């Protein structure tokens, strides 16, 4: 799986170096807030608490290749802090730790991402609007469980690293992204703001006894800036 991700990263670099003078290449960075959770089946939702949204940051470097004024392809290499939250309605024991009734358990996954997005644009030279869609490849680096009390004053109960290999967690993830945004030509580069929806196609984990799976999904709002190279 690591070799697959390294191959994808090499293709990202080939995308940058393989541009020609007939196209316009922009490079830049983006950063924003991501709200994520997991998609559970009805059966799994009956066996576990409902998975709620949790918040994290997302950031990436990217290269965008324009083909004319209305179409471009954007390749990114970035980081996403994904996860989900359980609000517990009973006492739960995880390892050597007891999580009391009414507490919450936050699961966080630090993920490397490689999206390739196809963008259609319209508007004036100064301000343009766009829609974007495309696949992404993700690799979950590590994970952590944080338990907190709920209420007006939150108290952290414990932090616990999760061994993803020990629980047979699928680190490699394939999914899709769709979104829309706007970009402003500042004269020296592009400032942009967009929103995205992300949905995992591959199962993050298989629950062996009940033969159930779950997949990641989330929303992101982000801003960034890009400079032309040619």
CSV table of C-alpha atoms in Angstrom, one decimal, residues 2-135:
chain,number,residue,atom,x,y,z
A,2,UNK,CA,2.9,2.4,0.8
A,3,UNK,CA,4.4,1.6,-2.6
A,4,UNK,CA,1.0,2.5,-4.3
A,5,UNK,CA,0.9,5.9,-2.5
A,6,UNK,CA,4.6,6.6,-3.5
A,7,UNK,CA,3.8,5.8,-7.1
A,8,UNK,CA,0.8,8.2,-7.0
A,9,UNK,CA,3.1,10.9,-5.5
A,10,UNK,CA,5.6,10.3,-8.4
A,11,UNK,CA,2.7,10.7,-10.9
A,12,UNK,CA,1.9,14.0,-9.2
A,13,UNK,CA,5.5,15.2,-9.8
A,14,UNK,CA,5.3,14.0,-13.4
A,15,UNK,CA,2.1,16.0,-13.9
A,16,UNK,CA,4.0,19.2,-12.9
A,17,UNK,CA,7.1,18.5,-14.9
A,18,UNK,CA,5.2,17.3,-18.0
A,19,UNK,CA,3.5,20.6,-18.8
A,20,UNK,CA,4.2,22.5,-22.1
A,21,UNK,CA,4.3,26.1,-23.2
A,22,UNK,CA,0.8,25.9,-24.7
A,23,UNK,CA,-0.8,25.5,-21.3
A,24,UNK,CA,-0.7,27.8,-18.2
A,25,UNK,CA,0.6,26.2,-15.0
A,26,UNK,CA,-0.2,27.6,-11.6
A,27,UNK,CA,1.2,26.3,-8.3
A,28,UNK,CA,0.0,27.2,-4.9
A,29,UNK,CA,-1.2,26.2,-1.4
A,30,UNK,CA,-4.6,25.8,0.2
A,31,UNK,CA,-5.8,25.4,3.8
A,32,UNK,CA,-9.1,25.2,5.5
A,33,UNK,CA,-11.5,23.5,7.9
A,34,UNK,CA,-12.8,20.0,7.4
A,35,UNK,CA,-15.9,18.4,9.0
A,36,UNK,CA,-15.8,14.6,8.8
A,37,UNK,CA,-17.5,11.5,10.0
A,38,UNK,CA,-18.1,7.9,8.8
A,39,UNK,CA,-21.0,6.4,6.9
A,40,UNK,CA,-22.4,3.4,8.8
A,41,UNK,CA,-25.0,0.8,7.8
A,42,UNK,CA,-28.3,0.7,9.6
A,43,UNK,CA,-27.2,-2.5,11.4
A,44,UNK,CA,-23.9,-1.0,12.5
A,45,UNK,CA,-25.7,2.1,13.8
A,46,UNK,CA,-27.9,-0.2,15.9
A,47,UNK,CA,-24.9,-1.9,17.5
A,48,UNK,CA,-22.9,1.3,18.1
A,49,UNK,CA,-23.7,4.9,18.9
A,50,UNK,CA,-24.4,7.2,16.0
A,51,UNK,CA,-21.2,8.6,14.5
A,52,UNK,CA,-21.2,12.4,14.7
A,53,UNK,CA,-19.1,14.9,12.9
A,54,UNK,CA,-15.7,16.1,14.2
A,55,UNK,CA,-13.5,18.9,13.0
A,56,UNK,CA,-10.0,19.1,11.7
A,57,UNK,CA,-7.8,21.0,9.4
A,58,UNK,CA,-6.8,20.3,5.8
A,59,UNK,CA,-3.9,21.7,3.8
A,60,UNK,CA,-2.2,21.0,0.6
A,61,UNK,CA,0.2,22.1,-2.1
A,62,UNK,CA,-1.1,21.9,-5.7
A,63,UNK,CA,-0.4,22.4,-9.3
A,64,UNK,CA,-3.2,23.5,-11.7
A,65,UNK,CA,-2.8,23.2,-15.5
A,66,UNK,CA,-5.2,25.4,-17.5
A,67,UNK,CA,-6.4,24.3,-20.9
A,68,UNK,CA,-7.8,27.4,-22.4
A,69,UNK,CA,-10.0,29.6,-20.2
A,70,UNK,CA,-12.8,27.2,-19.2
A,71,UNK,CA,-11.1,23.9,-18.2
A,72,UNK,CA,-8.2,22.9,-16.0
A,73,UNK,CA,-6.8,19.9,-14.1
A,74,UNK,CA,-5.5,20.3,-10.6
A,75,UNK,CA,-3.3,17.7,-8.8
A,76,UNK,CA,-2.7,18.1,-5.0
A,77,UNK,CA,-0.5,16.6,-2.3
A,78,UNK,CA,-1.8,17.3,1.1
A,79,UNK,CA,-2.9,16.4,4.6
A,80,UNK,CA,-6.3,16.0,6.1
A,81,UNK,CA,-7.3,15.5,9.8
A,82,UNK,CA,-10.4,13.3,9.5
A,83,UNK,CA,-12.4,11.4,12.1
A,84,UNK,CA,-15.7,10.9,13.9
A,85,UNK,CA,-17.2,11.2,17.3
A,86,UNK,CA,-19.3,8.9,19.5
A,87,UNK,CA,-21.5,10.5,22.2
A,88,UNK,CA,-21.8,7.6,24.7
A,89,UNK,CA,-25.1,6.7,26.3
A,90,UNK,CA,-23.5,4.0,28.5
A,91,UNK,CA,-20.2,3.2,30.2
A,92,UNK,CA,-17.6,1.8,27.8
A,93,UNK,CA,-14.3,0.2,28.4
A,94,UNK,CA,-11.5,0.6,25.8
A,95,UNK,CA,-8.3,-1.2,26.7
A,96,UNK,CA,-7.4,-0.2,30.3
A,97,UNK,CA,-9.6,2.9,30.2
A,98,UNK,CA,-13.2,3.4,31.3
A,99,UNK,CA,-15.3,6.0,29.4
A,100,UNK,CA,-18.3,7.0,31.6
A,101,UNK,CA,-21.8,7.5,30.5
A,102,UNK,CA,-22.3,11.0,28.9
A,103,UNK,CA,-18.7,11.3,27.8
A,104,UNK,CA,-17.6,11.5,24.2
A,105,UNK,CA,-15.0,9.6,22.2
A,106,UNK,CA,-13.2,11.4,19.4
A,107,UNK,CA,-11.4,9.3,16.8
A,108,UNK,CA,-8.8,11.2,14.7
A,109,UNK,CA,-7.0,9.9,11.6
A,110,UNK,CA,-4.1,11.8,10.1
A,111,UNK,CA,-4.2,11.2,6.4
A,112,UNK,CA,-2.1,12.0,3.4
A,113,UNK,CA,-4.1,12.8,0.3
A,114,UNK,CA,-3.5,12.9,-3.4
A,115,UNK,CA,-6.6,14.3,-5.3
A,116,UNK,CA,-6.8,14.9,-9.0
A,117,UNK,CA,-9.6,17.3,-9.8
A,118,UNK,CA,-11.1,18.3,-13.1
A,119,UNK,CA,-12.5,21.9,-13.1
A,120,UNK,CA,-14.9,23.7,-15.4
A,121,UNK,CA,-14.9,27.5,-15.1
A,122,UNK,CA,-17.0,30.4,-16.3
A,123,UNK,CA,-17.1,34.2,-15.7
A,124,UNK,CA,-15.0,37.2,-16.3
A,125,UNK,CA,-11.2,37.5,-16.3
A,126,UNK,CA,-11.3,39.2,-12.9
A,127,UNK,CA,-13.7,36.8,-11.1
A,128,UNK,CA,-14.5,33.3,-12.2
A,129,UNK,CA,-16.7,30.5,-10.8
A,130,UNK,CA,-15.9,26.8,-11.1
A,131,UNK,CA,-17.2,23.3,-10.4
A,132,UNK,CA,-14.7,20.5,-9.7
A,133,UNK,CA,-14.9,16.7,-9.5
A,134,UNK,CA,-12.3,13.9,-9.4
A,135,UNK,CA,-10.9,11.0,-7.5
